[in-house]
mmCIF file of C-alpha atoms in Angstrom:
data_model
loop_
_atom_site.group_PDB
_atom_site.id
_atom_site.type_symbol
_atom_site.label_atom_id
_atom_site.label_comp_id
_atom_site.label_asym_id
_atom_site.label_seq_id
_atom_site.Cartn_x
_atom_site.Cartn_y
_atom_site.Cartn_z
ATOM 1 C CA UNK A 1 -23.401 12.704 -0.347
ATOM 2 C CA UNK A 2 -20.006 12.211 -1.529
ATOM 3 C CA UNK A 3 -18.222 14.360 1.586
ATOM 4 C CA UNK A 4 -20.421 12.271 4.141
ATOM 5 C CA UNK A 5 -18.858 8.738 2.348
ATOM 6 C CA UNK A 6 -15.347 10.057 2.207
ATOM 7 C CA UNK A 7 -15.798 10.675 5.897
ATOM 8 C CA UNK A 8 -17.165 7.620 6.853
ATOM 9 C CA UNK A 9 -14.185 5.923 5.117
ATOM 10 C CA UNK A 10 -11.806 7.666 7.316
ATOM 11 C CA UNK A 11 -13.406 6.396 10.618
ATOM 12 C CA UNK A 12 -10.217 4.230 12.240
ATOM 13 C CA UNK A 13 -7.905 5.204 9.807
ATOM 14 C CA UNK A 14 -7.180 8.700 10.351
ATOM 15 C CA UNK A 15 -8.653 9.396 13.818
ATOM 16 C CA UNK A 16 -7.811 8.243 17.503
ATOM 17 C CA UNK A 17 -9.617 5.248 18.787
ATOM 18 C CA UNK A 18 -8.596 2.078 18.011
ATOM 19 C CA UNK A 19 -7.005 1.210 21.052
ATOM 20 C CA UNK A 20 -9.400 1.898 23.436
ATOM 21 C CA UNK A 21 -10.591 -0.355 25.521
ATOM 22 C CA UNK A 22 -14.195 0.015 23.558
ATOM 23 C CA UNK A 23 -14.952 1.146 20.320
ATOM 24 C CA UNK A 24 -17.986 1.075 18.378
ATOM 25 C CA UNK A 25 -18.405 -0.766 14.814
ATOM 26 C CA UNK A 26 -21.166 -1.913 12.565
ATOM 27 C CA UNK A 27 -21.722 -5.509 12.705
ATOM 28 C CA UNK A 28 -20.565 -5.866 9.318
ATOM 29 C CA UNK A 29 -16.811 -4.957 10.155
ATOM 30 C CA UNK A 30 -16.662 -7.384 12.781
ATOM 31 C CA UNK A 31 -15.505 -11.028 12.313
ATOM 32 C CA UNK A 32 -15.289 -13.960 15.143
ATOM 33 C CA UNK A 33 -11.671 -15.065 15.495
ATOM 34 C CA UNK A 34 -11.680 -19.093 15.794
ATOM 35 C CA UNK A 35 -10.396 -20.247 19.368
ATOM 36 C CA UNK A 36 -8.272 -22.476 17.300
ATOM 37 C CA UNK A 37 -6.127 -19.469 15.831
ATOM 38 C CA UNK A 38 -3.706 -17.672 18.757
ATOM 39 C CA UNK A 39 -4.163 -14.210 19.065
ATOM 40 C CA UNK A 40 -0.915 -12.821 17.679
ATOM 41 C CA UNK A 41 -1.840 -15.060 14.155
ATOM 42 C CA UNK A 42 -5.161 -12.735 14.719
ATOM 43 C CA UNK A 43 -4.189 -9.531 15.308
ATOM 44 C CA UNK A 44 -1.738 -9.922 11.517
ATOM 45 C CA UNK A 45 -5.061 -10.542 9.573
ATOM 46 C CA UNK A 46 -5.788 -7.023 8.625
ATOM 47 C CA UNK A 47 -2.156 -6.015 7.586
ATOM 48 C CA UNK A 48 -1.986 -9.374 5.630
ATOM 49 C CA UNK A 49 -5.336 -8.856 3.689
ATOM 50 C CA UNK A 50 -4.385 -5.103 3.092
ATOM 51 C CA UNK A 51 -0.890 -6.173 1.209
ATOM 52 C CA UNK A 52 -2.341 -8.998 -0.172
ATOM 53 C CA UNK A 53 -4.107 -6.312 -2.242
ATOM 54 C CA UNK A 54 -0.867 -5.355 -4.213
ATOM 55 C CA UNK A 55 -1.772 -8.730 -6.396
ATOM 56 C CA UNK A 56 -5.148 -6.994 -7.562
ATOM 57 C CA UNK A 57 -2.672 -4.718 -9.303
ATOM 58 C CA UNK A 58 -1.594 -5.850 -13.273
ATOM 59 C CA UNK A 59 2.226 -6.732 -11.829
ATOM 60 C CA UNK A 60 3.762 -9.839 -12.893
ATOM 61 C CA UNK A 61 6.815 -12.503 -11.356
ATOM 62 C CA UNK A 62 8.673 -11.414 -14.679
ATOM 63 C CA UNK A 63 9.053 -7.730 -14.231
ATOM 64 C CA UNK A 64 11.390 -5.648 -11.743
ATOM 65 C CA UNK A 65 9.715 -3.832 -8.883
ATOM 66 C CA UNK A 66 10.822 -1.761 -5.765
ATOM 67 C CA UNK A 67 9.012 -1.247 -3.137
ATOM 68 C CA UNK A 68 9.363 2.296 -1.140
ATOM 69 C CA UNK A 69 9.153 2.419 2.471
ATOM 70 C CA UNK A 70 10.556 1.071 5.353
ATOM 71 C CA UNK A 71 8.784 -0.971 8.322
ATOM 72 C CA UNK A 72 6.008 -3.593 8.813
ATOM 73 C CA UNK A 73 3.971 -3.026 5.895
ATOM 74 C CA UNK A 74 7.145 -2.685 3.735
ATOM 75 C CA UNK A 75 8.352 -5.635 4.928
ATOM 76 C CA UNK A 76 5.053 -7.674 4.396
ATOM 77 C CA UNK A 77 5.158 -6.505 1.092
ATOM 78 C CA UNK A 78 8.413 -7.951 0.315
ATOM 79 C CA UNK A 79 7.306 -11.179 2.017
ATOM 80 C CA UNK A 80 4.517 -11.508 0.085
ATOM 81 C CA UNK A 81 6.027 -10.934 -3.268
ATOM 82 C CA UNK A 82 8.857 -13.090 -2.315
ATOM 83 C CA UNK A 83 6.582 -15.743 -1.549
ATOM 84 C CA UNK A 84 4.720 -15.723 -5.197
ATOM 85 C CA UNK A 85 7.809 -15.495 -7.002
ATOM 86 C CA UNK A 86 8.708 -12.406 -7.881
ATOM 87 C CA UNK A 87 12.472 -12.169 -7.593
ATOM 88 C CA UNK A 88 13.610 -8.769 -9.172
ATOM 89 C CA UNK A 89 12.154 -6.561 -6.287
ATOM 90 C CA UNK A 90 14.571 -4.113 -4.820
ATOM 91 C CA UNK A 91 13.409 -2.181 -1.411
ATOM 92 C CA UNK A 92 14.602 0.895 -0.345
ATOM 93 C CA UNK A 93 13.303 3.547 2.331
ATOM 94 C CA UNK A 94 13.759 6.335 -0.675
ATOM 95 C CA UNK A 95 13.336 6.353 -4.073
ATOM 96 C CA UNK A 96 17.280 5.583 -5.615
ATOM 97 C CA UNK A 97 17.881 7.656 -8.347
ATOM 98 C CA UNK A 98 19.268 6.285 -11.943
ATOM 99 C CA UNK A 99 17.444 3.337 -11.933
ATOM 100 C CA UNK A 100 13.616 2.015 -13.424
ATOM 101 C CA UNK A 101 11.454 -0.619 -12.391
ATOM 102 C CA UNK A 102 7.934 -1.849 -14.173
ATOM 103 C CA UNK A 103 6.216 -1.334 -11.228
ATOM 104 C CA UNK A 104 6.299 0.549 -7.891
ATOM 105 C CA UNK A 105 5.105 -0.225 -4.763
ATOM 106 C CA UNK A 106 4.646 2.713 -2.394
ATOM 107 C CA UNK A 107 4.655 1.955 1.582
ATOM 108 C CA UNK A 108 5.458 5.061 2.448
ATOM 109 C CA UNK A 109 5.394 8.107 0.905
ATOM 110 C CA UNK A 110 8.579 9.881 0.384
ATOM 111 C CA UNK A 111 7.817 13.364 -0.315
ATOM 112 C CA UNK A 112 5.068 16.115 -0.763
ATOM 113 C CA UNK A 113 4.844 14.708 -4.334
ATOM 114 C CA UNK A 114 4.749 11.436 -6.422
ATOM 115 C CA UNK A 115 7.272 13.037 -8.780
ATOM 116 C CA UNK A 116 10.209 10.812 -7.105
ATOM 117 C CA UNK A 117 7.866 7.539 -7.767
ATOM 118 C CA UNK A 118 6.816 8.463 -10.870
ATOM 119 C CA UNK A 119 10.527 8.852 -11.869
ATOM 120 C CA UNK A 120 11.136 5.505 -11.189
ATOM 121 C CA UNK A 121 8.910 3.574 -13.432
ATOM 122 C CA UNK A 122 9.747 2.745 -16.971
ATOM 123 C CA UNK A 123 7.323 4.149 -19.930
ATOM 124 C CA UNK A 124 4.037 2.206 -19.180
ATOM 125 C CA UNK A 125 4.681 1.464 -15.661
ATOM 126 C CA UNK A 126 2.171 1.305 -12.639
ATOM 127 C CA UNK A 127 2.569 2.972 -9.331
ATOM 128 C CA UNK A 128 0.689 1.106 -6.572
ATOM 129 C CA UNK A 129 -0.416 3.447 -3.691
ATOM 130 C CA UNK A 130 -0.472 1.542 -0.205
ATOM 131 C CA UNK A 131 0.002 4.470 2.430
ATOM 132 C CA UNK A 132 -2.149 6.908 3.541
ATOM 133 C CA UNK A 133 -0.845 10.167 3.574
ATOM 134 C CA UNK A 134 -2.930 12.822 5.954
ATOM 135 C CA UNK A 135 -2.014 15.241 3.635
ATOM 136 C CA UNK A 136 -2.270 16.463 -0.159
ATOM 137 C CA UNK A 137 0.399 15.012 -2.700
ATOM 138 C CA UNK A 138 0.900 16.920 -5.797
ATOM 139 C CA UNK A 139 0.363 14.776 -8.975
ATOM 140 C CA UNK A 140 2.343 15.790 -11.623
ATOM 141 C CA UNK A 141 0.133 14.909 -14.564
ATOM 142 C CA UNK A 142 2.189 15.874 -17.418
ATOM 143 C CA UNK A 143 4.568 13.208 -16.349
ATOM 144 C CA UNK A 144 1.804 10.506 -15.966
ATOM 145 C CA UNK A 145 0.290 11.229 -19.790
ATOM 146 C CA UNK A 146 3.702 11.750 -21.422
ATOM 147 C CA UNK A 147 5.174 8.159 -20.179
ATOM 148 C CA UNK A 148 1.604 6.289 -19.922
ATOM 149 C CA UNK A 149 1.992 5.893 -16.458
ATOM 150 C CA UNK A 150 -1.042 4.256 -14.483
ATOM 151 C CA UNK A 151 -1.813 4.846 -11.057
#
């Protein structure tokens, strides 16, 4: 059922484990590194293919974005976008206040609620969820229908 898949989904993200010396995984979720490729080019693979998935979002070089957060995956972020040629993106740890972007790119949340992300988007704009917060976050949905946000 639906509670068993949302469970299985959590395996390695939200529980102990991953740096044990053994750890069990379906053969599917394991890939051969070539000898050719060092380790440390290795070990970035997964944090690379999880940011590259900000360009699945409708964003575009043309339009200002900030990205929220502070730390690798922030940074990646900014590398990435950098590197495709988007050139209005601010970054900040915290949402700043008095100022709008087109998009939003959230490393890390910065409250109990996307209010203060939501608040930064212009009318129309999308907020692109990258963290994983352990718990709840209130959606203010009035907010989201009023200004046409997406999500």
């Amino acid at each position: 059922g639906l509670a068993l898949e949302s469970e299985r989904r959590r395996e390695g993200v939200d529980r102990d484990g991953a740096f044990a010396e053994y750890i069990r995984l379906p053969r599917s979720a394991v890939y051969a590194v070539p000898q050719h490729v060092p380790f440390l080019y290795a070990a970035y693979t997964e944090p690379i293919a999880a940011s590259l998935a900000i360009f699945e979002a409708d964003i575009h070089q043309s339009q200002s974005g900030l990205v929220v957060g502070q730390g690798r995956i922030t940074q990646l972020a900014v590398e990435l976008l950098n590197l495709k040629g988007f050139n209005q993106i601010h970054v900040a740890p915290e949402v700043p206040t008095n100022q709008t972007y087109d998009f939003v790119i959230e490393c890390q949340c910065p409250s109990q609620s996307l209010a203060p992300l939501l608040d930064a988007l212009n009318p129309g704009g999308l907020l692109v969820l990258k963290s994983r917060r352990p718990a709840e976050i209130e959606v203010p949905i009035q907010t989201v229908v009023q200004r046409r946000l997406r999500i």
